GROMACS .gro file of C-alpha atoms in nm:
model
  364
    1UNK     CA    1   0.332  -3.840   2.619
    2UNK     CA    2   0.082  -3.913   2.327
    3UNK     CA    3  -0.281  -3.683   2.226
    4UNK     CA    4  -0.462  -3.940   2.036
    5UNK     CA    5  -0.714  -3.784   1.779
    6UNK     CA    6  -1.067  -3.912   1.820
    7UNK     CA    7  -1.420  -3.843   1.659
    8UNK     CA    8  -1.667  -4.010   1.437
    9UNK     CA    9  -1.565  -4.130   1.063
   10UNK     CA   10  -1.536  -3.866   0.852
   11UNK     CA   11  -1.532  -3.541   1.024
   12UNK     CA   12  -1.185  -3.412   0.956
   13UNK     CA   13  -0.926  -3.653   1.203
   14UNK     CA   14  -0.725  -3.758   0.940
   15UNK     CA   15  -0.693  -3.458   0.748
   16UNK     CA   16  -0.604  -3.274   1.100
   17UNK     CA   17  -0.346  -3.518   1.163
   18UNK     CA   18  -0.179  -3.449   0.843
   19UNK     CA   19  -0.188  -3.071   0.874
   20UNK     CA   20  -0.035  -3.162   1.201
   21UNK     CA   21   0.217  -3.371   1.155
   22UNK     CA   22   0.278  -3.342   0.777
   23UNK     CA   23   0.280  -3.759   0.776
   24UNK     CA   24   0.008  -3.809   0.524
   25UNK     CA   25  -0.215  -4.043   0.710
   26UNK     CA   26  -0.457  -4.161   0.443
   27UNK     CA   27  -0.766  -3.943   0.441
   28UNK     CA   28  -1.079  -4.024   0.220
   29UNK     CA   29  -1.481  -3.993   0.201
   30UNK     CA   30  -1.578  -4.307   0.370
   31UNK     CA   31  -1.623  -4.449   0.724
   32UNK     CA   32  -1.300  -4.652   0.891
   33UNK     CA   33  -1.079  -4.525   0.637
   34UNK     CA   34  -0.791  -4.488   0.912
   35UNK     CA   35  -0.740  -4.886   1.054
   36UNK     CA   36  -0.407  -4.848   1.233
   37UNK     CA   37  -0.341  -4.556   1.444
   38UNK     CA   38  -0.088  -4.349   1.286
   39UNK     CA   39   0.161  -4.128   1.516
   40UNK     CA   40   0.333  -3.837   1.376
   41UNK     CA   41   0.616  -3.614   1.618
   42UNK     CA   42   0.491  -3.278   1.593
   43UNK     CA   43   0.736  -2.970   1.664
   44UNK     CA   44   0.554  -2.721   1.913
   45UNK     CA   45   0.539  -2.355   1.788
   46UNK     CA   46   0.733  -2.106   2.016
   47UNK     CA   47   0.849  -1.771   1.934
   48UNK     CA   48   1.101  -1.756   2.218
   49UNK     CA   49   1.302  -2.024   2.005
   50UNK     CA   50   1.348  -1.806   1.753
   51UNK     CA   51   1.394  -1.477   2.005
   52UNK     CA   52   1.685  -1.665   2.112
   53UNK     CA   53   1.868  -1.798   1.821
   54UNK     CA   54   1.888  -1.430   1.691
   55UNK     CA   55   2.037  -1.400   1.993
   56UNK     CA   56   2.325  -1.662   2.023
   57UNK     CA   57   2.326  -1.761   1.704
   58UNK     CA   58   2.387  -2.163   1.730
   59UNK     CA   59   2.441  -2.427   1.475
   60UNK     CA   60   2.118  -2.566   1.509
   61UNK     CA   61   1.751  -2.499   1.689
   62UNK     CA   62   1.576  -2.801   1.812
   63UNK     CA   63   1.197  -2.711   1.931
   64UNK     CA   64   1.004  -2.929   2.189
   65UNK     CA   65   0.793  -3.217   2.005
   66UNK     CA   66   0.450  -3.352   2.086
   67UNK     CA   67   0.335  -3.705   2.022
   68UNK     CA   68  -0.026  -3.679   1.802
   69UNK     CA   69  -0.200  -4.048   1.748
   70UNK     CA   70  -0.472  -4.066   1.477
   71UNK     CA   71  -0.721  -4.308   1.588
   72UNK     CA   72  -0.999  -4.485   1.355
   73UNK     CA   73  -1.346  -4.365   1.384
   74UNK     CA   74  -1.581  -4.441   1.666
   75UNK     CA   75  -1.951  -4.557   1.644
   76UNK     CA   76  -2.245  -4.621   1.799
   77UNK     CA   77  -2.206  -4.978   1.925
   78UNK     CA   78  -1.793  -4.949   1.959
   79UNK     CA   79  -1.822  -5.058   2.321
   80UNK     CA   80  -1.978  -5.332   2.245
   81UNK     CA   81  -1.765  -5.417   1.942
   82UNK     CA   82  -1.957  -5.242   1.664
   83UNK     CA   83  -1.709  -5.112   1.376
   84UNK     CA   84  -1.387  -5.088   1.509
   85UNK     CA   85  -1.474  -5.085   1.852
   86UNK     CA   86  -1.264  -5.279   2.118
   87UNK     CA   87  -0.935  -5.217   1.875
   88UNK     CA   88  -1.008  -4.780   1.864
   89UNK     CA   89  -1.059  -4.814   2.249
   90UNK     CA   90  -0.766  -5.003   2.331
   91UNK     CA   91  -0.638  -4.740   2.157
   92UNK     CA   92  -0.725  -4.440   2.322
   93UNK     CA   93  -0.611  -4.597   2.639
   94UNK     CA   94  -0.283  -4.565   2.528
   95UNK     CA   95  -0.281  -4.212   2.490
   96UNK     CA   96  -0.280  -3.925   2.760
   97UNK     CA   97  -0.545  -3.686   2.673
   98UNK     CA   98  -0.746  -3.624   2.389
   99UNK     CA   99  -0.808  -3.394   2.064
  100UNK     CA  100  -1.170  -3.504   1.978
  101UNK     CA  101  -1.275  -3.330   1.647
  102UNK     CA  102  -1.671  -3.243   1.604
  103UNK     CA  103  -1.767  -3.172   1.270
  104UNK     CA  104  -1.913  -2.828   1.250
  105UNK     CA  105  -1.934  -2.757   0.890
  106UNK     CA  106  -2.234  -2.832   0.652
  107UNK     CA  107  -2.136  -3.012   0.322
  108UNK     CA  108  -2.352  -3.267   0.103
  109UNK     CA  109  -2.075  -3.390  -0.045
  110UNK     CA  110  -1.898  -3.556   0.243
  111UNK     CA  111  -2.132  -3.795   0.420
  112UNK     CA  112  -2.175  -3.851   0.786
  113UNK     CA  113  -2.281  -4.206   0.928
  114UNK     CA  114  -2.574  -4.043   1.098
  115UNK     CA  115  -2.682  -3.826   0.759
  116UNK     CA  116  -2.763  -3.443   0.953
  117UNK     CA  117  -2.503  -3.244   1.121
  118UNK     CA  118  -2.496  -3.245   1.513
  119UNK     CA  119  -2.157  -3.221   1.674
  120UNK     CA  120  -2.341  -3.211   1.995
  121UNK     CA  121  -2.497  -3.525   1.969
  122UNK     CA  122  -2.198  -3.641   1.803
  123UNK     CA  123  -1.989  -3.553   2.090
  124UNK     CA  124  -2.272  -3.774   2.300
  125UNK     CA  125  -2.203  -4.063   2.092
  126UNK     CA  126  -1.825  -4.102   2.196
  127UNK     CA  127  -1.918  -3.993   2.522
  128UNK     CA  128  -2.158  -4.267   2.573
  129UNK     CA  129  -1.897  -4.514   2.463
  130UNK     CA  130  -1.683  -4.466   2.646
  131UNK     CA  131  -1.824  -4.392   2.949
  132UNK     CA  132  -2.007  -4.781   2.883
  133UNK     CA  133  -1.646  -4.900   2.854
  134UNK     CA  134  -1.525  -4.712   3.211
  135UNK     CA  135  -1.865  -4.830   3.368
  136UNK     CA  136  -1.711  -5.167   3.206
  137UNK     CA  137  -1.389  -5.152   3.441
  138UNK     CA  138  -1.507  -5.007   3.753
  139UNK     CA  139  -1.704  -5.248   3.780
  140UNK     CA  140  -1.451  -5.524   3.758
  141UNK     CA  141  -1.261  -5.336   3.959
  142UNK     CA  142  -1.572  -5.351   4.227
  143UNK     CA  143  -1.585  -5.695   4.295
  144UNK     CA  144  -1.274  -5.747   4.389
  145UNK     CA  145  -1.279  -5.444   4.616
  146UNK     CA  146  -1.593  -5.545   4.772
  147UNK     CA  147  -1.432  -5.858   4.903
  148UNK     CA  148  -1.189  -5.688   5.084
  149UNK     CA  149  -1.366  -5.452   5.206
  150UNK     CA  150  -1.577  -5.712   5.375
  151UNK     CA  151  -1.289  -5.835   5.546
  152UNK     CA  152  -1.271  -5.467   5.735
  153UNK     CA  153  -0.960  -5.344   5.497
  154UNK     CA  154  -1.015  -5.022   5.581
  155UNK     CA  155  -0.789  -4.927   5.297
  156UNK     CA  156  -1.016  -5.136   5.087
  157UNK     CA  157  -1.354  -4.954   5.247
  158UNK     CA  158  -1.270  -4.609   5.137
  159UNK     CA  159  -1.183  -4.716   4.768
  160UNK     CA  160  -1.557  -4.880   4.774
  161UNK     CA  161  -1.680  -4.544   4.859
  162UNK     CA  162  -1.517  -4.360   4.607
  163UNK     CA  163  -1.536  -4.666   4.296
  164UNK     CA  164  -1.894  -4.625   4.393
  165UNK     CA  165  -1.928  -4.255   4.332
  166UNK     CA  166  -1.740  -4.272   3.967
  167UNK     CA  167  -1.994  -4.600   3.883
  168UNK     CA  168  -2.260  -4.386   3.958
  169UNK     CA  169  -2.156  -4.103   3.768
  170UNK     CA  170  -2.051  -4.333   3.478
  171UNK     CA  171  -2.442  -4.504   3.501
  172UNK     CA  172  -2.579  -4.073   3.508
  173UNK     CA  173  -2.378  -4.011   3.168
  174UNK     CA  174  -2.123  -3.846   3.320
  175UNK     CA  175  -1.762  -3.861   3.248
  176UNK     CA  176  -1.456  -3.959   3.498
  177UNK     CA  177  -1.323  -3.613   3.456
  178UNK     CA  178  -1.630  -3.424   3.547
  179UNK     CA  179  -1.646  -3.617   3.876
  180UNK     CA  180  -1.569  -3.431   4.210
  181UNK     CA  181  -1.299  -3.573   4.403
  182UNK     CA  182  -1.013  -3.492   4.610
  183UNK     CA  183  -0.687  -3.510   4.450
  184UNK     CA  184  -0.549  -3.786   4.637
  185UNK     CA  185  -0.865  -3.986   4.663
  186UNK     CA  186  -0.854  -3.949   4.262
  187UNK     CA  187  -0.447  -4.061   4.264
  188UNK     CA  188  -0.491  -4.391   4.449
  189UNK     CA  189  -0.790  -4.507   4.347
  190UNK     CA  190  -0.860  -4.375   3.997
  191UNK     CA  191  -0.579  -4.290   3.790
  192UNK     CA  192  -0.458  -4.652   3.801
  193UNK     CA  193  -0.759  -4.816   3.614
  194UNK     CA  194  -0.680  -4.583   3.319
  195UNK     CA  195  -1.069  -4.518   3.255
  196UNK     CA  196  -1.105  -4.303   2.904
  197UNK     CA  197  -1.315  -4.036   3.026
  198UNK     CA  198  -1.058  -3.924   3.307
  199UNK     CA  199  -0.856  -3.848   3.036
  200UNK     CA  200  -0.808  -3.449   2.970
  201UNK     CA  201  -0.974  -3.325   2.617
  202UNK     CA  202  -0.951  -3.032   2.435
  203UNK     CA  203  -1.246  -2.958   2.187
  204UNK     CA  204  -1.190  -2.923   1.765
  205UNK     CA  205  -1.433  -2.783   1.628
  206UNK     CA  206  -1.442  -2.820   1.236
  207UNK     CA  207  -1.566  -2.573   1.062
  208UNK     CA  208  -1.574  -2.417   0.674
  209UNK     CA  209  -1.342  -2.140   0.550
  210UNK     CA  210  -1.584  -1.838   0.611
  211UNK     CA  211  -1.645  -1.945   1.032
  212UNK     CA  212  -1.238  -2.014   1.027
  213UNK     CA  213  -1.208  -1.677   1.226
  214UNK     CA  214  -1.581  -1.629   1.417
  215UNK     CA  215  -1.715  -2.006   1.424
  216UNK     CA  216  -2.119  -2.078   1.352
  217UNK     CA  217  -2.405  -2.218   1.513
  218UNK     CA  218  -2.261  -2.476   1.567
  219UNK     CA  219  -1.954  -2.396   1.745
  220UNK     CA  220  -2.174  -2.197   1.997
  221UNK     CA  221  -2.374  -2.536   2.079
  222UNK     CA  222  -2.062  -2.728   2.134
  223UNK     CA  223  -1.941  -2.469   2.364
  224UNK     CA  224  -2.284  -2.420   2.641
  225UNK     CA  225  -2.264  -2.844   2.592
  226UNK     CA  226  -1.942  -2.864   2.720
  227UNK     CA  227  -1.897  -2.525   2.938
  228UNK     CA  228  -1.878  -2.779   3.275
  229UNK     CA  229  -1.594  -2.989   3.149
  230UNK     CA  230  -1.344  -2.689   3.242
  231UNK     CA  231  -1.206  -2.819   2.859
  232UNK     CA  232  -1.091  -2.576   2.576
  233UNK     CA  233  -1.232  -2.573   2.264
  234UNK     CA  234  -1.044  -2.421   1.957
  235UNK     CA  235  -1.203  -2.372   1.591
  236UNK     CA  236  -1.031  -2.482   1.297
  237UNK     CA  237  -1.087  -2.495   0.913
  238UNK     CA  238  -0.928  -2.863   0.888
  239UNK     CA  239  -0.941  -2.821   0.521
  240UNK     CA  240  -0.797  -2.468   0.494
  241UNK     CA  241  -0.578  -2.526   0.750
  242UNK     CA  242  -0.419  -2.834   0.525
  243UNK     CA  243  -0.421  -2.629   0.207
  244UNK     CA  244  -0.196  -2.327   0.376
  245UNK     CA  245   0.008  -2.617   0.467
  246UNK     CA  246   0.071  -2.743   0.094
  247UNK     CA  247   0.179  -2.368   0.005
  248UNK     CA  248   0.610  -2.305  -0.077
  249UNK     CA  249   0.711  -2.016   0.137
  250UNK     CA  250   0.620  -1.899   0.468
  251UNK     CA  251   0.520  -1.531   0.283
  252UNK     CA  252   0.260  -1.698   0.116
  253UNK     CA  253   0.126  -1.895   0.392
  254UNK     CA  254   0.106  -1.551   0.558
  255UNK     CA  255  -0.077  -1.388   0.334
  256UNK     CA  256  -0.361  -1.679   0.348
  257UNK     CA  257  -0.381  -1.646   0.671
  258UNK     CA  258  -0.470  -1.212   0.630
  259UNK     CA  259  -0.706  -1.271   0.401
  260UNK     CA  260  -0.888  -1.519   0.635
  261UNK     CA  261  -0.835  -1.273   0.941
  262UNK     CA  262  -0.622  -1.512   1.145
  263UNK     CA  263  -0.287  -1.362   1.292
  264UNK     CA  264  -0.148  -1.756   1.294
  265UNK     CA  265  -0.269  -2.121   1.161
  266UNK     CA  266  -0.477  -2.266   1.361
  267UNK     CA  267  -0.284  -2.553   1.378
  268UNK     CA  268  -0.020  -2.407   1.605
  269UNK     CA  269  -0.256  -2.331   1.865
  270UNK     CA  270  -0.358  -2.654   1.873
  271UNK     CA  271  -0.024  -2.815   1.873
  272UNK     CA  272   0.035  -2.564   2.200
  273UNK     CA  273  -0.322  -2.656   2.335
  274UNK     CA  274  -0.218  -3.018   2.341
  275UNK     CA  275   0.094  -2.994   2.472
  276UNK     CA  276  -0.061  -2.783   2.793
  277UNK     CA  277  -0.319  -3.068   2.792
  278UNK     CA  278  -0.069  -3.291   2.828
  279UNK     CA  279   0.071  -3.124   3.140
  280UNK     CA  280   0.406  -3.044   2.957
  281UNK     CA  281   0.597  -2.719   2.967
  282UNK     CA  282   0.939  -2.601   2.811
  283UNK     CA  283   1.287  -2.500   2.959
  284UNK     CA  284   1.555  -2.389   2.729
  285UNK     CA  285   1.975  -2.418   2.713
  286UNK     CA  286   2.140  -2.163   2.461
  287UNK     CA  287   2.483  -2.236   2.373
  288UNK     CA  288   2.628  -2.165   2.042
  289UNK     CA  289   2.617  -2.589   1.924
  290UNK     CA  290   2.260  -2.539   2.029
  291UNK     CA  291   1.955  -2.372   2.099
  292UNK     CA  292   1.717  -2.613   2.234
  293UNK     CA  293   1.335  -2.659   2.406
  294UNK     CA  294   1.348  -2.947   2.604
  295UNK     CA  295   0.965  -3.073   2.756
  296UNK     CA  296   0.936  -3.151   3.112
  297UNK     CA  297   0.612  -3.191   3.333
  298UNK     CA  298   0.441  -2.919   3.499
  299UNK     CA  299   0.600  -2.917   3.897
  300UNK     CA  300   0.900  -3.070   3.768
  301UNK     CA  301   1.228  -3.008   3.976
  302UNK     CA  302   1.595  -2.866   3.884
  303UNK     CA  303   1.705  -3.234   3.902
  304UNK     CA  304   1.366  -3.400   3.704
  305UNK     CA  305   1.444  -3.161   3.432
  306UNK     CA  306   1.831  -3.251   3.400
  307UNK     CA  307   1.756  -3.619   3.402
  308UNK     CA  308   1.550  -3.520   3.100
  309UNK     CA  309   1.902  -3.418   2.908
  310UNK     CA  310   2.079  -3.748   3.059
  311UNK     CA  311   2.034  -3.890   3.322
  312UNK     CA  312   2.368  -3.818   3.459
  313UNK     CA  313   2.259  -3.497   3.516
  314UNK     CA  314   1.976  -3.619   3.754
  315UNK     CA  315   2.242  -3.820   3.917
  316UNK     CA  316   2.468  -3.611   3.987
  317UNK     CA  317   2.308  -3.297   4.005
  318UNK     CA  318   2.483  -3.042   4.200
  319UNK     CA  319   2.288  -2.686   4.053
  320UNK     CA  320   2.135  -2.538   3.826
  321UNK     CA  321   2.185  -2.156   3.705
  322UNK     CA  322   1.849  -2.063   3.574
  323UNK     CA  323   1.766  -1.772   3.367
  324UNK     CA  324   1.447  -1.583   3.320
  325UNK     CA  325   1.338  -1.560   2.966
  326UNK     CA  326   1.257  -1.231   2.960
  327UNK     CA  327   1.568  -1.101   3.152
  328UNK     CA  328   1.759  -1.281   2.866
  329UNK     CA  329   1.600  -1.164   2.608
  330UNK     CA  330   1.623  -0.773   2.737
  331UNK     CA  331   1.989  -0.826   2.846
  332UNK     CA  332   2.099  -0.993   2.534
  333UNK     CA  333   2.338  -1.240   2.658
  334UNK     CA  334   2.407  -1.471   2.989
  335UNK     CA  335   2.757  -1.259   3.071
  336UNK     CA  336   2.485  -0.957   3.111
  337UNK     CA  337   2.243  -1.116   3.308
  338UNK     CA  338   2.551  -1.210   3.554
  339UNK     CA  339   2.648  -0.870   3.525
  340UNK     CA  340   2.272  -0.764   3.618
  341UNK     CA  341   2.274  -1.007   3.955
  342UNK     CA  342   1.962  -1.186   3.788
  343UNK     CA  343   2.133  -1.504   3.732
  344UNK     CA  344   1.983  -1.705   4.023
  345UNK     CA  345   2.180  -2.047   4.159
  346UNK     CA  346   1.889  -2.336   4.207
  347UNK     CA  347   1.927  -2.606   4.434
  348UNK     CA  348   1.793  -2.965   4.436
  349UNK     CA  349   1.433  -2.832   4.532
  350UNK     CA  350   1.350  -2.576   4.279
  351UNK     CA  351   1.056  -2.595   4.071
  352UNK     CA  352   1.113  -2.537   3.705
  353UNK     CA  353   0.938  -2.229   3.532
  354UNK     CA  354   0.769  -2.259   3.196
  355UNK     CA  355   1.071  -2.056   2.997
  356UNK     CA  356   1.341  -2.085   3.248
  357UNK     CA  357   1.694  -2.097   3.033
  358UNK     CA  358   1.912  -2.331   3.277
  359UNK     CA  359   2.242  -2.424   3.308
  360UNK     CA  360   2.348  -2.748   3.519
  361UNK     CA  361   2.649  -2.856   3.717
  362UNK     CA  362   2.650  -3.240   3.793
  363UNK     CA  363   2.947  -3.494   3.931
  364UNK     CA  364   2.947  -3.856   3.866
   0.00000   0.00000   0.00000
């Protein structure tokens, strides 16, 4: 499951990425400077990880990771082929949702291709493109439909009714996601042509050290432009945010973060952010090799989430004794939460909570 970074040239992606991911994509004043995507495996923050290892002490922690893709800069034009167009679409499809940064900071020194600053309009111009590239595939999509639908495929009728309402949508500027449709309708005859703007997004906006903690102007206007999307947006110092990352010790990072008035880096909450965009959420096992966050979907089952250790496990899964976080935490150990009668035995239908601490017994 992949977040692919998108935005204009030069309005922080890079840098973000880097703060991110610590892989040192290139970052530099000038338009296109990121060609290839980069992809960086990001840990996701969680304080239960380290509730728990104080806990059961293991020989090692392993935290729940997040693909983050750093695409190259859209423009005006991309769907058409302008810049880097076709190559940065191609390679947002390939990602699941999307972080798209909006510059929200003014500096002279650090140009932007349209000169003034205007995250809304900015957030237009992607928009636009790739709505023009969805419009693009719908419409392909349409004429083969059409033909069958002719034929009385009644199957075939009701996807011409619904293609129909995204291509109009797409043609009134408005995005996949923002489109009203039943769930199911959405499932069979949406999801498969993998348009862009169906794609979830979560909102950065960039900002300067002093709105780091409040936002600006700025951030305000992004948020009544987008207030229908049902998207988050989060505000983040890119540039401070990669600074506190360059400091030694954790103390110090700290104590950047007080005097700016922020109780955490931003960059966690975004790494969380993403990973709920993505539809993910985290069970744990706590044995003394291990402590470990392992990622599963949202709705997943006892057996899904096994599979997701080996696939043995989803095989042959038998149980699964599932632990609430909290009770484990309060208890202090799995022998006390037996003792307690809040150890609960999970069959094949159980739907994994975000937290759960689980046990499985399997046979091959």
């Amino acid at each position: 499951m992949k977040a692919g970074i998108v935005g204009l040239p030069n309005v922080g992606k890079s840098t973000l990425f880097n703060c991110l991911s610590n892989a040192k994509a290139q970052s530099a004043n000038f338009p296109f400077c990121t060609i290839e995507p980069n992809i960086g495996v990001v840990n996701v923050p969680d304080a239960r990880l380290s509730a728990l290892e104080s806990i059961v002490n293991p020989e090692r922690v392993m935290p729940a990771t997040v693909d983050i893709v750093d695409i190259a800069g859209l423009v005006k034009g991309a769907s058409k082929g302008e810049g880097l167009g076709n190559k940065f679409l191609a390679n947002i499809r390939e990602t699941d949702a999307i972080i798209h940064v909006l510059r929200c900071f003014d500096n002279d020194n650090i140009v932007h291709v349209d000169t003034d600053i205007n995250p809304v309009r900015d957030k237009e111009t992607i928009d636009i493109e790739l709505q023009i590239k969805d419009l693009e595939s719908v419409e392909k999509r349409l004429e083969r439909v059409k033909k069958a639908a002719r034929t009385g495929d009644k199957l075939a009728q009701k996807e011409l009714v619904i293609l129909n309402k995204v291509k109009e949508s797409l043609e009134s500027a408005v995005s996949v996601r923002e489109i009203a449709l039943d769930k199911s309708d959405r499932e069979a005859y949406v999801k498969t042509l993998q348009l862009l703007t169906d794609k979830p997004v979560l909102y950065v906006c960039n900002v300067d050290e002093a709105s780091a903690k409040d936002g600006n102007d700025y951030v305000t206007q992004v948020k009544e432009a987008v207030k229908n999307e049902e998207a988050e947006v989060i505000v983040l110092a890119v540039a401070t945010e990669a600074d506190i990352t360059e400091l030694d010790t954790f103390e110090e990072r700290q104590m950047f973060l007080e005097d700016l008035g922020l109780d955490e880096a931003g960059a966690s909450k975004l790494i969380r952010a993403a990973y709920k965009l993505l539809n993910l959420q985290t069970y744990f096992t706590a044995g003394v090799k291990e402590v470990r966050a392992w990622t599963i979907n949202i709705g997943d089952t006892a057996p899904q989430a096994a599979g997701v250790i080996h696939t043995d496990f989803e095989r042959g899964f038998i149980r699964a004794e599932v632990m609430k976080y909290d009770d484990y935490v309060t208890l202090g150990s799995e022998a006390k939460v037996k003792e307690a009668g809040k150890l609960a035995v999970e069959g094949k239908e159980y739907i994994v909570q975000d937290g759960d601490i689980m046990n499985f017994r399997f046979n091959v």
